[in-house]
Amino acid sequence: MESELKERLEEFLHGKEISKELRKITATGRKSLVVEFENLLEFDKELAKGLLDAPSGFFDAADAVLEGITKIPGMRLRVKGLPEIIEIRHIRAEHVSEFIQVEGIMTRSGEVKPEAKEAVFKCRRCGEENRVLQVGEFFREPLSCENPNCRKKGPFDLVVESTVFRDWQSICIQEPPEKLRGGRMPRRLDGIIRDDFVDKAVPGNHVTITGVLRVFQERQRRERRTTFRKILFVSHIDVRQKGIEESELTEEDEKKIKELAKDPWLRNKIIQSITPAIHGYEVVKEAIALQVFGCNPLELPDGTRIRGDTHILLCGDPGTAKSQILKWMANVAPRGLYTSGMKATGAGLTAAAVRDEISGGWTLEAGVLVIADGGLASIDEFEKMGQDDAAAILESMEQQTISVAKAGIIATLNTRTGILAATNPKFGRFDKNIPPAQQLALDPVMLSRFDLVLLMRDEPRADYDRSMAQHILQMHTAPKKVVKAPFDPDFLRKIIIYARKNIEPKMEDREAQKMIENFFVDWRKVAAEGAPLPITVRQLEALIRLAKSNARMRLSDRVTVEDANRAINLIKTCLKEAGMDTEANVVDIDLLMTGIPKSQRERRQRVLEIIKELEGQYGGAAPIEKVKIQAGAEGIRESFVEWMIDEEKKRGYLYSPTPETVSRAVR
Ligand code: ADP
Ligand code: MG
């Protein structure tokens, strides 16, 4: 660096404001002086230019000056707030060795390691201690002994006790989901953080980073290649509390949206604007509209946090537009992400400890739910995810955090995201003869985490089929005419961003409260009269969330009777479709959660007893015909017996020694 700039730098760092700041910093034991780029620019344009063009020299000089002023070794200058943000995918050769600013989401952070900054070597011949500054990529030994009487080329021993170390951490940042609309693959950038800025951010944080883009030659075995890999040497890292998506809103947008709050049809218009290319499914659209609007979580005085996100499961026949809906939502929802349970590899859905290329150690890598923190995670083929993911997702759905304790890394990451999941029924398609709840492919514990379970059945219905055919045909002939919605996706997204940021619905209306209370009590009463338990506290919480989301969707912060009513109707519809025990004619939440309705459970028990009796009479294997006859005499239908025997064979409770007989596997 030219000496003129060096002088200006001295002058800058000796300034009054900076001196004051430095005294504060040294008092607290920190080792970083953070300066806004703007201040540097104001002080001297040339100096600012010097930083941008030749940052390495600039920082070396600045750090030396700071160490001189404060007498604290390792004191560093960090610069933040560059006027321009370069997108990770737009980093090019011209940026090499420059000072740049990028933004993204931190997806990995490695373990903090000590890095040798100044290594001390003892000469084996004369005992002289040689100090070598470690600046490059590889560890450097002295070329020859400094002792004028020795001057030998070694050998040297490293004196670890005298070597100066500093903290070192490798990270990886990825383009934020906002920049990836349209299903692009995210690009990544590796970075290295040093000294007291390590562990400033955790995976999942949205960050703005300044740093020097340095490059390192790639190697293939021992040969050096002509290509280089990029690593950002981080100067400053800023964790943003609010998402960048909020910057999408202009003042004009806000004005327009505020105006919308007066529209009495706003709620309906929003629902109509959800996946306009998909025909029908009004209930599904209403549910996912409520989900993206969400509601604020409840923070209790004792520190308990009750989630505000609604989780929805779509379970449907193949070809019912589930994937289409999920992708569309991931695109429109702020911080929305789409993934499939089947192909979520690497960090998977939650988080994982993985080997790091740069350091060779373990790093924590954020998965889909962590990256979608504060947004919506669409997970297709939900039933196909791996065991590890399933276990982690259970924690995440209720607590909205993931704890990782693997390979020496212990961390808790936030996953405050709504989950929109899709599955096929257990046997691929819904079977009309079996209650739908018995065909959900998830285990009951997982199922109970969902606020709403929506069934999408593909049954031939003449009038519906005709209108659907016309809809699809029109889509191909005159797309503009069919795919018509009150709000286009971009504007809908803006409404959602606005509502999530500004509207906090409160449940203060006595009548609305009463309504939810009564609904809960009445439905529970059905249970008291001997019917299976129809509704649990989870549904009550879901109900409150949905009522609040209804208010937020109207851009109002008061939950009204109408909001409560809408929420109740939605829950009723879902429970009826999925959980109705048609024979007992009550909604059976037990059925939804365990897959066996209560009245059926009794019949199943009876059939098992009959089998046991007949086993005794027929030497260990009950003839199926006889079981049916006996069951029929007790009012249990033949189709039930057949279905039950099939089901129990699948579960392993029963087996067939011969095609005509059946036995209990466990006696
Ligand atoms: P799934 O994931 O449920 O198996 P897909 O989302 O892949 O189904 O949908 C299959 C195709 O059928 C898509 O092209 C989708 O647009 C179309 N489709 C299915 N149902 C509808 C509908 N109700 N309206 C419009 N298109 C539909
Ligand atoms: Mg699909």
PDB file of N, CA and C in Angstrom, residues 571-648:
ATOM      1  N   ILE A 571     -62.487 -26.733  10.343  1.00  0.00           N
ATOM      2  CA  ILE A 571     -62.076 -27.910  11.127  1.00  0.00           C
ATOM      3  C   ILE A 571     -63.132 -28.997  11.041  1.00  0.00           C
ATOM      4  N   LYS A 572     -64.394 -28.596  11.123  1.00  0.00           N
ATOM      5  CA  LYS A 572     -65.477 -29.582  11.043  1.00  0.00           C
ATOM      6  C   LYS A 572     -65.406 -30.331   9.718  1.00  0.00           C
ATOM      7  N   THR A 573     -65.251 -29.571   8.633  1.00  0.00           N
ATOM      8  CA  THR A 573     -65.205 -30.204   7.311  1.00  0.00           C
ATOM      9  C   THR A 573     -64.076 -31.222   7.239  1.00  0.00           C
ATOM     10  N   CYS A 574     -62.902 -30.813   7.729  1.00  0.00           N
ATOM     11  CA  CYS A 574     -61.755 -31.718   7.644  1.00  0.00           C
ATOM     12  C   CYS A 574     -61.984 -32.965   8.477  1.00  0.00           C
ATOM     13  N   LEU A 575     -62.472 -32.770   9.692  1.00  0.00           N
ATOM     14  CA  LEU A 575     -62.672 -33.925  10.569  1.00  0.00           C
ATOM     15  C   LEU A 575     -63.702 -34.866   9.964  1.00  0.00           C
ATOM     16  N   LYS A 576     -64.732 -34.290   9.399  1.00  0.00           N
ATOM     17  CA  LYS A 576     -65.775 -35.138   8.823  1.00  0.00           C
ATOM     18  C   LYS A 576     -65.208 -35.949   7.671  1.00  0.00           C
ATOM     19  N   GLU A 577     -64.478 -35.287   6.796  1.00  0.00           N
ATOM     20  CA  GLU A 577     -63.972 -35.992   5.629  1.00  0.00           C
ATOM     21  C   GLU A 577     -62.997 -37.090   6.003  1.00  0.00           C
ATOM     22  N   ALA A 578     -62.166 -36.775   6.964  1.00  0.00           N
ATOM     23  CA  ALA A 578     -61.101 -37.719   7.267  1.00  0.00           C
ATOM     24  C   ALA A 578     -61.473 -38.663   8.391  1.00  0.00           C
ATOM     25  N   GLY A 579     -62.208 -38.173   9.350  1.00  0.00           N
ATOM     26  CA  GLY A 579     -62.346 -38.963  10.565  1.00  0.00           C
ATOM     27  C   GLY A 579     -63.725 -39.494  10.839  1.00  0.00           C
ATOM     28  N   MET A 580     -64.668 -39.215   9.970  1.00  0.00           N
ATOM     29  CA  MET A 580     -66.030 -39.640  10.257  1.00  0.00           C
ATOM     30  C   MET A 580     -66.117 -41.152  10.314  1.00  0.00           C
ATOM     31  N   ASP A 581     -66.494 -41.656  11.450  1.00  0.00           N
ATOM     32  CA  ASP A 581     -66.780 -43.072  11.569  1.00  0.00           C
ATOM     33  C   ASP A 581     -68.199 -43.240  11.065  1.00  0.00           C
ATOM     34  N   THR A 582     -68.323 -43.628   9.808  1.00  0.00           N
ATOM     35  CA  THR A 582     -69.633 -43.554   9.163  1.00  0.00           C
ATOM     36  C   THR A 582     -70.680 -44.381   9.880  1.00  0.00           C
ATOM     37  N   GLU A 583     -70.250 -45.467  10.505  1.00  0.00           N
ATOM     38  CA  GLU A 583     -71.253 -46.338  11.098  1.00  0.00           C
ATOM     39  C   GLU A 583     -71.772 -45.794  12.414  1.00  0.00           C
ATOM     40  N   ALA A 584     -70.878 -45.250  13.218  1.00  0.00           N
ATOM     41  CA  ALA A 584     -71.344 -44.681  14.483  1.00  0.00           C
ATOM     42  C   ALA A 584     -71.842 -43.253  14.263  1.00  0.00           C
ATOM     43  N   ASN A 585     -71.515 -42.714  13.093  1.00  0.00           N
ATOM     44  CA  ASN A 585     -71.956 -41.387  12.704  1.00  0.00           C
ATOM     45  C   ASN A 585     -71.502 -40.274  13.637  1.00  0.00           C
ATOM     46  N   VAL A 586     -70.347 -40.415  14.205  1.00  0.00           N
ATOM     47  CA  VAL A 586     -69.749 -39.305  14.940  1.00  0.00           C
ATOM     48  C   VAL A 586     -68.336 -39.118  14.424  1.00  0.00           C
ATOM     49  N   VAL A 587     -67.874 -37.927  14.526  1.00  0.00           N
ATOM     50  CA  VAL A 587     -66.502 -37.690  14.098  1.00  0.00           C
ATOM     51  C   VAL A 587     -65.579 -38.265  15.152  1.00  0.00           C
ATOM     52  N   ASP A 588     -64.631 -39.015  14.705  1.00  0.00           N
ATOM     53  CA  ASP A 588     -63.817 -39.792  15.629  1.00  0.00           C
ATOM     54  C   ASP A 588     -62.350 -39.417  15.464  1.00  0.00           C
ATOM     55  N   ILE A 589     -61.872 -38.585  16.361  1.00  0.00           N
ATOM     56  CA  ILE A 589     -60.491 -38.137  16.228  1.00  0.00           C
ATOM     57  C   ILE A 589     -59.544 -39.293  16.524  1.00  0.00           C
ATOM     58  N   ASP A 590     -60.009 -40.242  17.344  1.00  0.00           N
ATOM     59  CA  ASP A 590     -59.210 -41.429  17.622  1.00  0.00           C
ATOM     60  C   ASP A 590     -58.902 -42.174  16.344  1.00  0.00           C
ATOM     61  N   LEU A 591     -59.933 -42.207  15.497  1.00  0.00           N
ATOM     62  CA  LEU A 591     -59.787 -42.909  14.232  1.00  0.00           C
ATOM     63  C   LEU A 591     -58.717 -42.229  13.397  1.00  0.00           C
ATOM     64  N   LEU A 592     -58.773 -40.909  13.395  1.00  0.00           N
ATOM     65  CA  LEU A 592     -57.816 -40.160  12.607  1.00  0.00           C
ATOM     66  C   LEU A 592     -56.412 -40.381  13.141  1.00  0.00           C
ATOM     67  N   MET A 593     -56.275 -40.457  14.434  1.00  0.00           N
ATOM     68  CA  MET A 593     -54.951 -40.517  15.023  1.00  0.00           C
ATOM     69  C   MET A 593     -54.430 -41.940  15.206  1.00  0.00           C
ATOM     70  N   THR A 594     -55.298 -42.927  15.363  1.00  0.00           N
ATOM     71  CA  THR A 594     -54.789 -44.285  15.544  1.00  0.00           C
ATOM     72  C   THR A 594     -55.158 -45.183  14.383  1.00  0.00           C
ATOM     73  N   GLY A 595     -56.046 -44.729  13.544  1.00  0.00           N
ATOM     74  CA  GLY A 595     -56.398 -45.528  12.381  1.00  0.00           C
ATOM     75  C   GLY A 595     -57.461 -46.575  12.657  1.00  0.00           C
ATOM     76  N   ILE A 596     -57.934 -46.677  13.871  1.00  0.00           N
ATOM     77  CA  ILE A 596     -58.992 -47.653  14.158  1.00  0.00           C
ATOM     78  C   ILE A 596     -60.125 -46.954  14.899  1.00  0.00           C
ATOM     79  N   PRO A 597     -61.316 -46.932  14.343  1.00  0.00           N
ATOM     80  CA  PRO A 597     -62.414 -46.299  15.060  1.00  0.00           C
ATOM     81  C   PRO A 597     -62.836 -47.160  16.242  1.00  0.00           C
ATOM     82  N   LYS A 598     -63.428 -46.486  17.227  1.00  0.00           N
ATOM     83  CA  LYS A 598     -63.705 -47.200  18.459  1.00  0.00           C
ATOM     84  C   LYS A 598     -64.692 -48.351  18.256  1.00  0.00           C
ATOM     85  N   SER A 599     -65.770 -48.078  17.534  1.00  0.00           N
ATOM     86  CA  SER A 599     -66.748 -49.141  17.367  1.00  0.00           C
ATOM     87  C   SER A 599     -66.113 -50.323  16.628  1.00  0.00           C
ATOM     88  N   GLN A 600     -65.194 -49.988  15.717  1.00  0.00           N
ATOM     89  CA  GLN A 600     -64.511 -51.052  14.991  1.00  0.00           C
ATOM     90  C   GLN A 600     -63.555 -51.807  15.877  1.00  0.00           C
ATOM     91  N   ARG A 601     -62.963 -51.030  16.813  1.00  0.00           N
ATOM     92  CA  ARG A 601     -62.010 -51.674  17.708  1.00  0.00           C
ATOM     93  C   ARG A 601     -62.708 -52.788  18.486  1.00  0.00           C
ATOM     94  N   GLU A 602     -63.966 -52.498  18.885  1.00  0.00           N
ATOM     95  CA  GLU A 602     -64.718 -53.510  19.631  1.00  0.00           C
ATOM     96  C   GLU A 602     -64.999 -54.730  18.755  1.00  0.00           C
ATOM     97  N   ARG A 603     -65.369 -54.441  17.488  1.00  0.00           N
ATOM     98  CA  ARG A 603     -65.666 -55.554  16.588  1.00  0.00           C
ATOM     99  C   ARG A 603     -64.412 -56.375  16.305  1.00  0.00           C
ATOM    100  N   ARG A 604     -63.287 -55.654  16.165  1.00  0.00           N
ATOM    101  CA  ARG A 604     -62.031 -56.349  15.886  1.00  0.00           C
ATOM    102  C   ARG A 604     -61.721 -57.300  17.037  1.00  0.00           C
ATOM    103  N   GLN A 605     -61.901 -56.788  18.238  1.00  0.00           N
ATOM    104  CA  GLN A 605     -61.657 -57.582  19.428  1.00  0.00           C
ATOM    105  C   GLN A 605     -62.508 -58.856  19.382  1.00  0.00           C
ATOM    106  N   ARG A 606     -63.774 -58.673  19.007  1.00  0.00           N
ATOM    107  CA  ARG A 606     -64.720 -59.800  18.984  1.00  0.00           C
ATOM    108  C   ARG A 606     -64.285 -60.833  17.929  1.00  0.00           C
ATOM    109  N   VAL A 607     -63.898 -60.345  16.749  1.00  0.00           N
ATOM    110  CA  VAL A 607     -63.483 -61.284  15.700  1.00  0.00           C
ATOM    111  C   VAL A 607     -62.245 -62.061  16.152  1.00  0.00           C
ATOM    112  N   LEU A 608     -61.318 -61.370  16.823  1.00  0.00           N
ATOM    113  CA  LEU A 608     -60.128 -62.072  17.305  1.00  0.00           C
ATOM    114  C   LEU A 608     -60.529 -63.167  18.296  1.00  0.00           C
ATOM    115  N   GLU A 609     -61.532 -62.871  19.118  1.00  0.00           N
ATOM    116  CA  GLU A 609     -61.995 -63.875  20.079  1.00  0.00           C
ATOM    117  C   GLU A 609     -62.605 -65.083  19.358  1.00  0.00           C
ATOM    118  N   ILE A 610     -63.388 -64.764  18.311  1.00  0.00           N
ATOM    119  CA  ILE A 610     -63.991 -65.857  17.533  1.00  0.00           C
ATOM    120  C   ILE A 610     -62.905 -66.744  16.938  1.00  0.00           C
ATOM    121  N   ILE A 611     -61.878 -66.104  16.386  1.00  0.00           N
ATOM    122  CA  ILE A 611     -60.773 -66.875  15.802  1.00  0.00           C
ATOM    123  C   ILE A 611     -60.139 -67.769  16.866  1.00  0.00           C
ATOM    124  N   LYS A 612     -59.978 -67.193  18.053  1.00  0.00           N
ATOM    125  CA  LYS A 612     -59.366 -67.957  19.134  1.00  0.00           C
ATOM    126  C   LYS A 612     -60.213 -69.192  19.462  1.00  0.00           C
ATOM    127  N   GLU A 613     -61.539 -68.989  19.559  1.00  0.00           N
ATOM    128  CA  GLU A 613     -62.429 -70.108  19.875  1.00  0.00           C
ATOM    129  C   GLU A 613     -62.331 -71.198  18.804  1.00  0.00           C
ATOM    130  N   LEU A 614     -62.372 -70.725  17.522  1.00  0.00           N
ATOM    131  CA  LEU A 614     -62.362 -71.700  16.428  1.00  0.00           C
ATOM    132  C   LEU A 614     -61.018 -72.407  16.319  1.00  0.00           C
ATOM    133  N   GLU A 615     -59.950 -71.713  16.665  1.00  0.00           N
ATOM    134  CA  GLU A 615     -58.625 -72.345  16.681  1.00  0.00           C
ATOM    135  C   GLU A 615     -58.670 -73.566  17.595  1.00  0.00           C
ATOM    136  N   GLY A 616     -59.315 -73.390  18.738  1.00  0.00           N
ATOM    137  CA  GLY A 616     -59.445 -74.482  19.700  1.00  0.00           C
ATOM    138  C   GLY A 616     -60.199 -75.655  19.084  1.00  0.00           C
ATOM    139  N   GLN A 617     -61.306 -75.332  18.386  1.00  0.00           N
ATOM    140  CA  GLN A 617     -62.142 -76.404  17.835  1.00  0.00           C
ATOM    141  C   GLN A 617     -61.503 -77.102  16.638  1.00  0.00           C
ATOM    142  N   TYR A 618     -60.759 -76.314  15.812  1.00  0.00           N
ATOM    143  CA  TYR A 618     -60.269 -76.884  14.551  1.00  0.00           C
ATOM    144  C   TYR A 618     -58.769 -77.139  14.560  1.00  0.00           C
ATOM    145  N   GLY A 619     -58.217 -77.362  15.725  1.00  0.00           N
ATOM    146  CA  GLY A 619     -56.818 -77.769  15.798  1.00  0.00           C
ATOM    147  C   GLY A 619     -55.832 -76.699  15.366  1.00  0.00           C
ATOM    148  N   GLY A 620     -55.974 -75.472  15.880  1.00  0.00           N
ATOM    149  CA  GLY A 620     -54.930 -74.464  15.695  1.00  0.00           C
ATOM    150  C   GLY A 620     -55.148 -73.501  14.563  1.00  0.00           C
ATOM    151  N   ALA A 621     -56.030 -73.813  13.569  1.00  0.00           N
ATOM    152  CA  ALA A 621     -56.256 -72.874  12.476  1.00  0.00           C
ATOM    153  C   ALA A 621     -57.754 -72.728  12.241  1.00  0.00           C
ATOM    154  N   ALA A 622     -58.231 -71.488  12.333  1.00  0.00           N
ATOM    155  CA  ALA A 622     -59.670 -71.266  12.197  1.00  0.00           C
ATOM    156  C   ALA A 622     -60.053 -71.130  10.738  1.00  0.00           C
ATOM    157  N   PRO A 623     -61.037 -71.929  10.255  1.00  0.00           N
ATOM    158  CA  PRO A 623     -61.488 -71.768   8.871  1.00  0.00           C
ATOM    159  C   PRO A 623     -62.158 -70.398   8.714  1.00  0.00           C
ATOM    160  N   ILE A 624     -61.741 -69.654   7.690  1.00  0.00           N
ATOM    161  CA  ILE A 624     -62.241 -68.284   7.523  1.00  0.00           C
ATOM    162  C   ILE A 624     -63.758 -68.280   7.337  1.00  0.00           C
ATOM    163  N   GLU A 625     -64.271 -69.296   6.590  1.00  0.00           N
ATOM    164  CA  GLU A 625     -65.717 -69.393   6.388  1.00  0.00           C
ATOM    165  C   GLU A 625     -66.464 -69.412   7.713  1.00  0.00           C
ATOM    166  N   LYS A 626     -65.960 -70.247   8.632  1.00  0.00           N
ATOM    167  CA  LYS A 626     -66.621 -70.396   9.931  1.00  0.00           C
ATOM    168  C   LYS A 626     -66.555 -69.091  10.733  1.00  0.00           C
ATOM    169  N   VAL A 627     -65.409 -68.405  10.607  1.00  0.00           N
ATOM    170  CA  VAL A 627     -65.280 -67.128  11.321  1.00  0.00           C
ATOM    171  C   VAL A 627     -66.359 -66.175  10.831  1.00  0.00           C
ATOM    172  N   LYS A 628     -66.539 -66.155   9.504  1.00  0.00           N
ATOM    173  CA  LYS A 628     -67.526 -65.238   8.926  1.00  0.00           C
ATOM    174  C   LYS A 628     -68.936 -65.582   9.402  1.00  0.00           C
ATOM    175  N   ILE A 629     -69.225 -66.870   9.449  1.00  0.00           N
ATOM    176  CA  ILE A 629     -70.571 -67.284   9.854  1.00  0.00           C
ATOM    177  C   ILE A 629     -70.834 -66.858  11.300  1.00  0.00           C
ATOM    178  N   GLN A 630     -69.862 -67.155  12.157  1.00  0.00           N
ATOM    179  CA  GLN A 630     -70.034 -66.817  13.570  1.00  0.00           C
ATOM    180  C   GLN A 630     -70.169 -65.300  13.753  1.00  0.00           C
ATOM    181  N   ALA A 631     -69.293 -64.547  13.038  1.00  0.00           N
ATOM    182  CA  ALA A 631     -69.331 -63.083  13.159  1.00  0.00           C
ATOM    183  C   ALA A 631     -70.666 -62.561  12.651  1.00  0.00           C
ATOM    184  N   GLY A 632     -71.120 -63.137  11.515  1.00  0.00           N
ATOM    185  CA  GLY A 632     -72.393 -62.708  10.934  1.00  0.00           C
ATOM    186  C   GLY A 632     -73.527 -62.896  11.925  1.00  0.00           C
ATOM    187  N   ALA A 633     -73.468 -63.994  12.675  1.00  0.00           N
ATOM    188  CA  ALA A 633     -74.508 -64.262  13.656  1.00  0.00           C
ATOM    189  C   ALA A 633     -74.522 -63.185  14.742  1.00  0.00           C
ATOM    190  N   GLU A 634     -73.384 -62.540  14.932  1.00  0.00           N
ATOM    191  CA  GLU A 634     -73.325 -61.491  15.956  1.00  0.00           C
ATOM    192  C   GLU A 634     -73.482 -60.105  15.345  1.00  0.00           C
ATOM    193  N   GLY A 635     -73.856 -60.045  14.081  1.00  0.00           N
ATOM    194  CA  GLY A 635     -74.134 -58.747  13.450  1.00  0.00           C
ATOM    195  C   GLY A 635     -72.896 -58.069  12.878  1.00  0.00           C
ATOM    196  N   ILE A 636     -71.809 -58.803  12.713  1.00  0.00           N
ATOM    197  CA  ILE A 636     -70.608 -58.207  12.117  1.00  0.00           C
ATOM    198  C   ILE A 636     -70.543 -58.635  10.656  1.00  0.00           C
ATOM    199  N   ARG A 637     -70.423 -57.642   9.777  1.00  0.00           N
ATOM    200  CA  ARG A 637     -70.525 -57.938   8.354  1.00  0.00           C
ATOM    201  C   ARG A 637     -69.335 -58.709   7.814  1.00  0.00           C
ATOM    202  N   GLU A 638     -69.602 -59.494   6.755  1.00  0.00           N
ATOM    203  CA  GLU A 638     -68.578 -60.317   6.145  1.00  0.00           C
ATOM    204  C   GLU A 638     -67.429 -59.460   5.613  1.00  0.00           C
ATOM    205  N   SER A 639     -67.787 -58.323   4.966  1.00  0.00           N
ATOM    206  CA  SER A 639     -66.753 -57.471   4.366  1.00  0.00           C
ATOM    207  C   SER A 639     -65.806 -56.952   5.453  1.00  0.00           C
ATOM    208  N   PHE A 640     -66.375 -56.703   6.629  1.00  0.00           N
ATOM    209  CA  PHE A 640     -65.512 -56.235   7.714  1.00  0.00           C
ATOM    210  C   PHE A 640     -64.533 -57.321   8.114  1.00  0.00           C
ATOM    211  N   VAL A 641     -65.046 -58.555   8.228  1.00  0.00           N
ATOM    212  CA  VAL A 641     -64.182 -59.664   8.638  1.00  0.00           C
ATOM    213  C   VAL A 641     -63.045 -59.831   7.634  1.00  0.00           C
ATOM    214  N   GLU A 642     -63.393 -59.790   6.344  1.00  0.00           N
ATOM    215  CA  GLU A 642     -62.366 -59.957   5.311  1.00  0.00           C
ATOM    216  C   GLU A 642     -61.306 -58.868   5.403  1.00  0.00           C
ATOM    217  N   TRP A 643     -61.819 -57.633   5.523  1.00  0.00           N
ATOM    218  CA  TRP A 643     -60.901 -56.504   5.568  1.00  0.00           C
ATOM    219  C   TRP A 643     -59.993 -56.584   6.793  1.00  0.00           C
ATOM    220  N   MET A 644     -60.628 -56.950   7.920  1.00  0.00           N
ATOM    221  CA  MET A 644     -59.876 -56.981   9.160  1.00  0.00           C
ATOM    222  C   MET A 644     -58.794 -58.052   9.132  1.00  0.00           C
ATOM    223  N   ILE A 645     -59.159 -59.208   8.596  1.00  0.00           N
ATOM    224  CA  ILE A 645     -58.169 -60.291   8.532  1.00  0.00           C
ATOM    225  C   ILE A 645     -56.989 -59.861   7.660  1.00  0.00           C
ATOM    226  N   ASP A 646     -57.299 -59.224   6.536  1.00  0.00           N
ATOM    227  CA  ASP A 646     -56.239 -58.707   5.659  1.00  0.00           C
ATOM    228  C   ASP A 646     -55.331 -57.752   6.407  1.00  0.00           C
ATOM    229  N   GLU A 647     -55.991 -56.824   7.080  1.00  0.00           N
ATOM    230  CA  GLU A 647     -55.266 -55.767   7.785  1.00  0.00           C
ATOM    231  C   GLU A 647     -54.371 -56.367   8.874  1.00  0.00           C
ATOM    232  N   GLU A 648     -54.937 -57.310   9.620  1.00  0.00           N
ATOM    233  CA  GLU A 648     -54.172 -57.900  10.722  1.00  0.00           C
ATOM    234  C   GLU A 648     -53.046 -58.782  10.206  1.00  0.00           C
TER     235      GLU A 648
END
